[in-house]
CSV table of C-alpha atoms and ligand atoms in Angstrom, one decimal:
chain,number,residue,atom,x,y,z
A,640,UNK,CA,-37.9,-21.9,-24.6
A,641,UNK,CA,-35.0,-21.4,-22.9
A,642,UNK,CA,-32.2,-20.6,-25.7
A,643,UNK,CA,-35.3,-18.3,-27.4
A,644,UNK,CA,-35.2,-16.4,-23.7
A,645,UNK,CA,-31.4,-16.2,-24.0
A,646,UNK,CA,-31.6,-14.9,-27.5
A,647,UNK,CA,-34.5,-12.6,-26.5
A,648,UNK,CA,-32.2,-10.7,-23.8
A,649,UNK,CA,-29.0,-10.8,-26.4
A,650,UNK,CA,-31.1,-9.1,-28.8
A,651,UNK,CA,-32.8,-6.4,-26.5
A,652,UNK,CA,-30.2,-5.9,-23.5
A,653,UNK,CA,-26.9,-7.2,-24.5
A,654,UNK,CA,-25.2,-4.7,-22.0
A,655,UNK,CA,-26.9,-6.5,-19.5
A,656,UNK,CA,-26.1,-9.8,-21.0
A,657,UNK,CA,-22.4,-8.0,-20.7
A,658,UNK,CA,-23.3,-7.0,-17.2
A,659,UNK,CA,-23.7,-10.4,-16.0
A,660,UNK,CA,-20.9,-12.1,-17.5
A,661,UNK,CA,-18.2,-9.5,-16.1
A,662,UNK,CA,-20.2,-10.2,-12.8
A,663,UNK,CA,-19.4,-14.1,-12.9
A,664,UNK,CA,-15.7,-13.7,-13.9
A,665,UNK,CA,-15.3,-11.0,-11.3
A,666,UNK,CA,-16.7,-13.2,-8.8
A,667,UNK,CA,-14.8,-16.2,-9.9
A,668,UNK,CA,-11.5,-14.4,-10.0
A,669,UNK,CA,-12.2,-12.6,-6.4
A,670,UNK,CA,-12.6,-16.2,-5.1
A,671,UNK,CA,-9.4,-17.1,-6.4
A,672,UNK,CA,-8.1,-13.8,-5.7
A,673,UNK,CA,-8.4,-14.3,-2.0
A,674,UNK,CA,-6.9,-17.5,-2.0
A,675,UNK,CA,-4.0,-16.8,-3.8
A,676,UNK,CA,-3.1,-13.6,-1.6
A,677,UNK,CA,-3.7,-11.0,-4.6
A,678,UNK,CA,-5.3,-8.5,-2.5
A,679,UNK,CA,-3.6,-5.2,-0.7
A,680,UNK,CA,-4.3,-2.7,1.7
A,681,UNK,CA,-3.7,0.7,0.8
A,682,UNK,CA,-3.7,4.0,3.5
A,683,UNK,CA,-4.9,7.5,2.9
A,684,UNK,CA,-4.1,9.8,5.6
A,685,UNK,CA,-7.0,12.0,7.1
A,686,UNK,CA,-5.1,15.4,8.4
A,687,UNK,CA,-5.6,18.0,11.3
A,688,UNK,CA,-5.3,21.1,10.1
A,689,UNK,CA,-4.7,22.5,12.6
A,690,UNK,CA,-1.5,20.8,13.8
A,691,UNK,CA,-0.6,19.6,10.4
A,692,UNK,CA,-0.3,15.8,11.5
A,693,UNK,CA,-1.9,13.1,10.1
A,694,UNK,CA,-4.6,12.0,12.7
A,695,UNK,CA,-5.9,9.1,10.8
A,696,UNK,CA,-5.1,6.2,8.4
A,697,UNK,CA,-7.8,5.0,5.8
A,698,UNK,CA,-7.7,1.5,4.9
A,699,UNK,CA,-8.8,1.0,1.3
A,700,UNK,CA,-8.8,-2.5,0.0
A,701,UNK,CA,-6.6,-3.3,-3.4
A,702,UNK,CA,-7.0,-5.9,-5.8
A,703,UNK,CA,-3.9,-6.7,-7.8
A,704,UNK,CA,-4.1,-9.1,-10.1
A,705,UNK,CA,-0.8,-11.3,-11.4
A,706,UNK,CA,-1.5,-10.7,-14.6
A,707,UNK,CA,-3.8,-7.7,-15.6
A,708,UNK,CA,-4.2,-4.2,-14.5
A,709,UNK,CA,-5.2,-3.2,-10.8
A,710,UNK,CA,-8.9,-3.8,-10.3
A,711,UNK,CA,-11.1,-0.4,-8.4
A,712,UNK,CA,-12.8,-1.3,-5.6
A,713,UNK,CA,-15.8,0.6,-7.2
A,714,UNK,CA,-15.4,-2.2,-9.3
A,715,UNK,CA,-15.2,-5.1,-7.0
A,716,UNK,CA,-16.9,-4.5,-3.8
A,717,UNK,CA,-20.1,-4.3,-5.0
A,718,UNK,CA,-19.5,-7.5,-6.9
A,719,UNK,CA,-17.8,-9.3,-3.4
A,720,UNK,CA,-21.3,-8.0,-2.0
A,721,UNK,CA,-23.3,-9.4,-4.0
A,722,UNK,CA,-21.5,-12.7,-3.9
A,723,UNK,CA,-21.2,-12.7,0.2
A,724,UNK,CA,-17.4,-12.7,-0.5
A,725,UNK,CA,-17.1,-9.1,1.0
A,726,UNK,CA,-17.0,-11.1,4.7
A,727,UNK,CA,-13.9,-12.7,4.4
A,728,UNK,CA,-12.4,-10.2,2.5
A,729,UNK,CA,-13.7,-7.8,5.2
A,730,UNK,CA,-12.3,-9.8,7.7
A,731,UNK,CA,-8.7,-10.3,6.1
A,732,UNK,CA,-9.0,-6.3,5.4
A,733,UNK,CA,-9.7,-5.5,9.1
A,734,UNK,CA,-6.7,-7.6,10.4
A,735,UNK,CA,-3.9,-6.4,7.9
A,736,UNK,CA,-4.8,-2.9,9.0
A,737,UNK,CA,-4.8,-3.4,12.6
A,738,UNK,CA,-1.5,-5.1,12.1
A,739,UNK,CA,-0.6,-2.5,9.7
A,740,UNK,CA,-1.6,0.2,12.0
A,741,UNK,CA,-0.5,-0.6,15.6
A,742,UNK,CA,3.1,0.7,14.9
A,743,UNK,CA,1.6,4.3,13.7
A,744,UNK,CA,-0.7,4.4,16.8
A,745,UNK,CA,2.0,3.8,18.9
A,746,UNK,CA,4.7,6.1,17.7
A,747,UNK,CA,2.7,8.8,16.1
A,748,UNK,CA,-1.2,8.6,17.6
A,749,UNK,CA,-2.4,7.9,14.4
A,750,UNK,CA,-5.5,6.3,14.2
A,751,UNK,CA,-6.6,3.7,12.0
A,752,UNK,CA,-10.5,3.7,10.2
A,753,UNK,CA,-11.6,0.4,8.2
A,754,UNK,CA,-14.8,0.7,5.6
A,755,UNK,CA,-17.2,-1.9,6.8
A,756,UNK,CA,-20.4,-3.1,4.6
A,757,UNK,CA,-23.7,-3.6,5.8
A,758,UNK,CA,-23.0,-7.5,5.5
A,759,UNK,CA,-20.5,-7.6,8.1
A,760,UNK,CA,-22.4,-4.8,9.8
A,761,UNK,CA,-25.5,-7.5,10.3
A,762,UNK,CA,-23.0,-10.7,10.6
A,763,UNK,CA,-24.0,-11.9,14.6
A,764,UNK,CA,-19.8,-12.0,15.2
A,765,UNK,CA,-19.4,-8.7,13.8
A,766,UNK,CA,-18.3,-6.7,17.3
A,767,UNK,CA,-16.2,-10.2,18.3
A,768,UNK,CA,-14.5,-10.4,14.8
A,769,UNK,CA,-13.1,-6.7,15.4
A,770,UNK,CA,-11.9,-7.2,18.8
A,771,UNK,CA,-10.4,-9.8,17.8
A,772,UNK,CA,-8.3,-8.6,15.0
A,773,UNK,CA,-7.9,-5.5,17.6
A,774,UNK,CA,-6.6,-7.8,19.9
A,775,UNK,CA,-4.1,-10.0,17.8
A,776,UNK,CA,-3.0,-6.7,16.9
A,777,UNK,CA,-2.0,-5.2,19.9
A,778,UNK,CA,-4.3,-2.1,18.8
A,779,UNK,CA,-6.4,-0.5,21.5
A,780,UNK,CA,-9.8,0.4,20.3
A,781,UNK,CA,-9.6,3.4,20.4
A,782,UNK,CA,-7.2,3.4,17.5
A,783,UNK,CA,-9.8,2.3,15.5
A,784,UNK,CA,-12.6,3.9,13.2
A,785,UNK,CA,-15.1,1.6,11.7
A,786,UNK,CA,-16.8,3.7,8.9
A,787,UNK,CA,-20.3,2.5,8.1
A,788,UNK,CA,-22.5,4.3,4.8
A,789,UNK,CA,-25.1,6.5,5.7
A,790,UNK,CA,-27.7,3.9,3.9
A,791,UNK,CA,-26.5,0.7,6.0
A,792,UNK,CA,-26.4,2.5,8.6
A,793,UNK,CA,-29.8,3.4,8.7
A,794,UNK,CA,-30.7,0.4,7.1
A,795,UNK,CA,-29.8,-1.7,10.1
A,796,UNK,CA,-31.0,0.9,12.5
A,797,UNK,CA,-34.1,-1.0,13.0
A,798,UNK,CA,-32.0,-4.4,14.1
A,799,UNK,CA,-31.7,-4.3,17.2
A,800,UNK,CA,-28.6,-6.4,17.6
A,801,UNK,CA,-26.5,-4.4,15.2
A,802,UNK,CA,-26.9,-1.5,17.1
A,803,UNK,CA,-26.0,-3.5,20.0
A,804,UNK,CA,-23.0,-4.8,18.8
A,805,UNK,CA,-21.7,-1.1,18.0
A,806,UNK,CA,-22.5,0.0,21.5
A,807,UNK,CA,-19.8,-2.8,22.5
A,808,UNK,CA,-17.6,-1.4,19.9
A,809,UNK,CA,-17.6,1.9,21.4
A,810,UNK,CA,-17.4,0.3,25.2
A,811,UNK,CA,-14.3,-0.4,24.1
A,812,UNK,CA,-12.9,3.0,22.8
A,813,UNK,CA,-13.9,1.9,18.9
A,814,UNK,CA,-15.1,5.4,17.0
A,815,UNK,CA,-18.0,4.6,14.9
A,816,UNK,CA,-17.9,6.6,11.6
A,817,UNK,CA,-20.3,7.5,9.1
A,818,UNK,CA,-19.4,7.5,5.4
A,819,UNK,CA,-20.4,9.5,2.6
A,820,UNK,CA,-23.3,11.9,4.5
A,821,UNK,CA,-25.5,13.8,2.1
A,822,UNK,CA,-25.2,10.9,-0.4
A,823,UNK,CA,-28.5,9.6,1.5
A,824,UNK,CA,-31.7,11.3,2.6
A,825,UNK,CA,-31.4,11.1,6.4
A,826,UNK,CA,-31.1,14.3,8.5
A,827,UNK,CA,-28.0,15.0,10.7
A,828,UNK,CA,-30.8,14.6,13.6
A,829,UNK,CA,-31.7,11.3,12.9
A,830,UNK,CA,-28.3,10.2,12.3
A,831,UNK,CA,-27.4,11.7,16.0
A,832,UNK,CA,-29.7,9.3,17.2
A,833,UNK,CA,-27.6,6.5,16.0
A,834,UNK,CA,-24.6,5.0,17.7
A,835,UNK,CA,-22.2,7.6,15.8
A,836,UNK,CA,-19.1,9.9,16.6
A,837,UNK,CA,-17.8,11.1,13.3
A,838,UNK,CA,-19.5,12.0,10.1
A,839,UNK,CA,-18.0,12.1,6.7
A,840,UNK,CA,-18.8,15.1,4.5
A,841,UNK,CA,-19.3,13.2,1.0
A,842,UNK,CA,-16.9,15.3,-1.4
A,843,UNK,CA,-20.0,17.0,-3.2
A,844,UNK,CA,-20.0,19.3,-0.5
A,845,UNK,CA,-16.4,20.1,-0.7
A,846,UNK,CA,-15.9,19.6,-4.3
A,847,UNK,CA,-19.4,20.7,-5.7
A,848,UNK,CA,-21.1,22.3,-2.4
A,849,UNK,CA,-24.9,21.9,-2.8
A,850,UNK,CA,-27.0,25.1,-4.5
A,851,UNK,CA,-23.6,26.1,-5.8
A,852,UNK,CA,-24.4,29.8,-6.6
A,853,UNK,CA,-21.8,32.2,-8.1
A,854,UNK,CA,-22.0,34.1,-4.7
A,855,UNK,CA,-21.0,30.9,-3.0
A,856,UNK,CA,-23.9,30.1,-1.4
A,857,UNK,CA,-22.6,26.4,-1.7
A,858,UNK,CA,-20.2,26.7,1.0
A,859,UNK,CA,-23.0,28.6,3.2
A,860,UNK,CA,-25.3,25.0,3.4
A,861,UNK,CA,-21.6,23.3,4.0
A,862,UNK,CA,-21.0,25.6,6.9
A,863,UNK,CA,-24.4,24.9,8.3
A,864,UNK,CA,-23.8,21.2,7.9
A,865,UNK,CA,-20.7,21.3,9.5
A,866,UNK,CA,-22.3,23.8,12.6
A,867,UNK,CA,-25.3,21.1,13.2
A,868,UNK,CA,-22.4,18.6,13.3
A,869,UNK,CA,-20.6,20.4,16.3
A,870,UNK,CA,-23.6,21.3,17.7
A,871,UNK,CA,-24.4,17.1,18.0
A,872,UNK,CA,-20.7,16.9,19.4
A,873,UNK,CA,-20.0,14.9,16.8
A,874,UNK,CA,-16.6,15.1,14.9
A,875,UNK,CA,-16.6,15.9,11.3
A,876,UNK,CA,-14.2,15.3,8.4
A,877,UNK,CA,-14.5,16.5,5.0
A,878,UNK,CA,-13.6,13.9,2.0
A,879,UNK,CA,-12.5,15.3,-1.1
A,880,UNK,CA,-10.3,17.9,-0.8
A,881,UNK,CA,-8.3,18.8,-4.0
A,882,UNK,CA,-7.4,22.2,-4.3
A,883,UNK,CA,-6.2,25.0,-1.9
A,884,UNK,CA,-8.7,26.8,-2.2
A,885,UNK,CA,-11.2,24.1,-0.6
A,886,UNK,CA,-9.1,23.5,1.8
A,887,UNK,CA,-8.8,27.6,2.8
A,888,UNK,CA,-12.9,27.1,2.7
A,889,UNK,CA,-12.8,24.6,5.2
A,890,UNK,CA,-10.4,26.2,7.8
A,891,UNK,CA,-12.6,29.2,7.6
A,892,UNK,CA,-15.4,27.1,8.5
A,893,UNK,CA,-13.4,25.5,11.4
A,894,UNK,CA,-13.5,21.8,9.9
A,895,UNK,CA,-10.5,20.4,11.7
A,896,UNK,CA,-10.0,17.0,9.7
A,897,UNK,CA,-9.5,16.8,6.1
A,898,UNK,CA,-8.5,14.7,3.9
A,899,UNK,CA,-8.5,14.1,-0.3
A,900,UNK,CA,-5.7,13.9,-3.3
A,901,UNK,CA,-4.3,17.7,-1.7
A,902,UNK,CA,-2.7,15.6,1.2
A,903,UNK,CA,-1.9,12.2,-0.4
A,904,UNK,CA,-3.5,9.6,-2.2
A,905,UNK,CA,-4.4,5.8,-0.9
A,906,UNK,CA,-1.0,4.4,-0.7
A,907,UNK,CA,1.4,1.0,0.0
A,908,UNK,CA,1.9,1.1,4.2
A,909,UNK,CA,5.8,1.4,3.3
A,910,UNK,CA,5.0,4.7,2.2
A,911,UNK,CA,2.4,6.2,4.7
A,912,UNK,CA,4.9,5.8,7.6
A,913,UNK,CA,7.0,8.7,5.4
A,914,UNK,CA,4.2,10.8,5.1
A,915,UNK,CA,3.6,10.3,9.2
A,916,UNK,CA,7.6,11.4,9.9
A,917,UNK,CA,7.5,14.2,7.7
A,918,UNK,CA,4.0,15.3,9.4
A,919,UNK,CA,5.4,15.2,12.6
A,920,UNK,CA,8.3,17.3,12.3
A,921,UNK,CA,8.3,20.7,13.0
B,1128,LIG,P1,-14.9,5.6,0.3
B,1128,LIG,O1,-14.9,4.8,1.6
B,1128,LIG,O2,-15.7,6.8,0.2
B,1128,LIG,O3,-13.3,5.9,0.1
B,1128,LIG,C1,-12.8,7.1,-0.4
B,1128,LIG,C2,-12.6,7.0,-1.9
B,1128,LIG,O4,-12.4,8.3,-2.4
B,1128,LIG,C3,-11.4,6.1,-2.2
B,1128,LIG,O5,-11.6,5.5,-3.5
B,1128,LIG,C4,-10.3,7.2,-2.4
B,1128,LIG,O6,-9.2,6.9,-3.2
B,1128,LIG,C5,-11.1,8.3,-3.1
B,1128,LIG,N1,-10.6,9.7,-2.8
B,1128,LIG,C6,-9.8,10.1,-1.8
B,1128,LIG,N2,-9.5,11.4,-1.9
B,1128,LIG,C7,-10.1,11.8,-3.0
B,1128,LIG,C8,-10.1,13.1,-3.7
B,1128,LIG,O7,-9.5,14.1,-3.3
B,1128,LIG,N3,-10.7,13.1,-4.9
B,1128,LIG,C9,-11.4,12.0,-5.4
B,1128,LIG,N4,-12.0,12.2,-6.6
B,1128,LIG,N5,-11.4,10.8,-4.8
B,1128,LIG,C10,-10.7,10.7,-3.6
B,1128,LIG,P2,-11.3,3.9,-3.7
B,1128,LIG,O8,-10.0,3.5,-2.9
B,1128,LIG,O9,-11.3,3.7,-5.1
B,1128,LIG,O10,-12.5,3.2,-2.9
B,1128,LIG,C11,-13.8,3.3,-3.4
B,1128,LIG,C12,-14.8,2.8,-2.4
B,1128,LIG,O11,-14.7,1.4,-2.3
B,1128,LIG,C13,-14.6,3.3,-1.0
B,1128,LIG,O12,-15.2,4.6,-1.0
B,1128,LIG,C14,-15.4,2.3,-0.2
B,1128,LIG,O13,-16.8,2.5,-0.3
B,1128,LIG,C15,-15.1,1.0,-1.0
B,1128,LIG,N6,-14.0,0.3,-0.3
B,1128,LIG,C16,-12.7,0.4,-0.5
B,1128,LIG,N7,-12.0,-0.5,0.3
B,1128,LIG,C17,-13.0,-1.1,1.0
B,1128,LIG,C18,-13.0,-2.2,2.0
B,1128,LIG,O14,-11.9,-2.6,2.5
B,1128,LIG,N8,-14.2,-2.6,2.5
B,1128,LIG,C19,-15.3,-2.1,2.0
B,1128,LIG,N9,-16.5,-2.5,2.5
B,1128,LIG,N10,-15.4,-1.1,1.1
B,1128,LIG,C20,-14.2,-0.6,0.6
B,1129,LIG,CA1,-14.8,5.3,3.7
B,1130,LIG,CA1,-16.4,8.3,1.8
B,1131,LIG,CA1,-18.1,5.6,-1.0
């Protein structure tokens, strides 16, 4: 009964039959992966606009394997999810940055902001794990950014604990951020409730503003996301940003922190420090 199941899903879904397999060698190689040290951490810089400098680092995991092509993490954190992998490598992501990032904070202010999954949002050591790695570091926290998704965020709103252990975070200094807004379905009100300082403009709204309109009535629901967000005294930062042009759109609307392909892509730490000398010269 078995093999005629198996034969049943070949027949019907073999994409899903696909599906799975690349799941278990993905998960298999991940393990291995960690192990053996293939992984990276790569920074994209978030800029002020208004001074020019770079004003943030964004961590962004890298998976390099010995002897393929580089693996997305579109690719493989959902898969190191799934698999309850994403802890450690969350972990081992968290400490290379702060390590990375204590140099840049010291010489250039330059603040450092680490994606964080709803796993390790949940995980009872979560707020002792970061101040540790802040810690070890030599990073104060408030050199640090965690950035949480709208939808775990919310998710875990409920748990009381979780939103206690962010409180700690921001006792001491930590900046809690809040990834890809407008991807979910909760207002900026709700969201205010929540133990948040920055919000993240997903790039739709820079890239393909919402009821685009020939008249640019796009930008006009981007500008009254981005007032509501000042008007919580919250900080905002537009992902995305590719062209000029966007970028013009934004100064007009008075968003001070940017960042996209226009400014740099995720890159090797070697080469991020350039990017911050360069900024910071006149
Ligand atoms: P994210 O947190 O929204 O990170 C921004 C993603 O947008 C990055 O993709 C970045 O390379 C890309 N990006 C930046 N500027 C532009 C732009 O101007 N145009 C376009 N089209 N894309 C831009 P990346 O590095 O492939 O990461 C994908 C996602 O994987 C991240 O989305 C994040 O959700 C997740 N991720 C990456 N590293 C980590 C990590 O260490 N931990 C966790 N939990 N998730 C991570
Ligand atoms: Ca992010
Ligand atoms: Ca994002
Ligand atoms: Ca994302």
């Amino acid at each position: 009964a078995k093999a005629a199941g198996r034969d049943r899903v070949v027949q019907f879904r073999p994409e899903l039959r696909t599906a799975q397999r690349n799941v278990s060698r993905l998960s298999a190689g991940l393990r291995r992966a960690l192990a053996e040290d293939e992984f990276a951490v790569h920074y994209q810089p978030v800029v002020d606009t208004e001074t020019g400098q770079v004003a943030a680092v964004e961590a962004l995991a890298r998976w390099q394997p010995p002897d393929r092509p580089a693996v997305s993490p579109a690719e493989f954190i959902p898969v190191a999810e799934e698999t309850g992998l994403i802890r450690p490598l969350g972990a081992w992501v968290l400490r290379q940055a702060c390590l990375d990032a204590r140099p840049w904070y010291d010489q250039h202010a330059v603040g450092l902001a680490v994606n964080v999954s709803p796993q390790q949002l949940t995980d009872p050591d979560f707020a002792d794990l970061v101040l540790s790695a802040l810690r070890e570091a030599g990073l104060p926290g408030n050199g640090l950014i965690v950035e949480v998704t709208e939808s775990s965020l919310v998710a875990t709103a409920a748990n009381s604990d979780t939103l206690r252990q962010l409180d700690r975070l921001r006792e001491h200094g930590v900046r809690v951020a809040i990834d890809d807004f407008g991807t979910g379905y909760s207002s900026l009100a709700y969201v205010a409730r929540l133990p948040v300082d920055i919000v993240k403009l997903d790039r739709s709204f820079v890239q393909h503003p919402p009821q685009a309109t020939p008249d640019g009535q796009g930008w006009a629901f981007t500008r009254a996301v981005l007032q509501l967000v000042e008007s919580l005294q919250l900080q905002a930062i537009a992902e995305g940003v590719e062209t000029l042009d966007q970028l013009e759109q934004l100064r007009a609307l008075r968003c001070r922190l940017v960042q996209g392909f226009l400014f740099g892509r995720p890159m090797p730490g070697e080469l991020i420090v350039q990017s911050l000398t360069a900024a910071a010269e006149p």
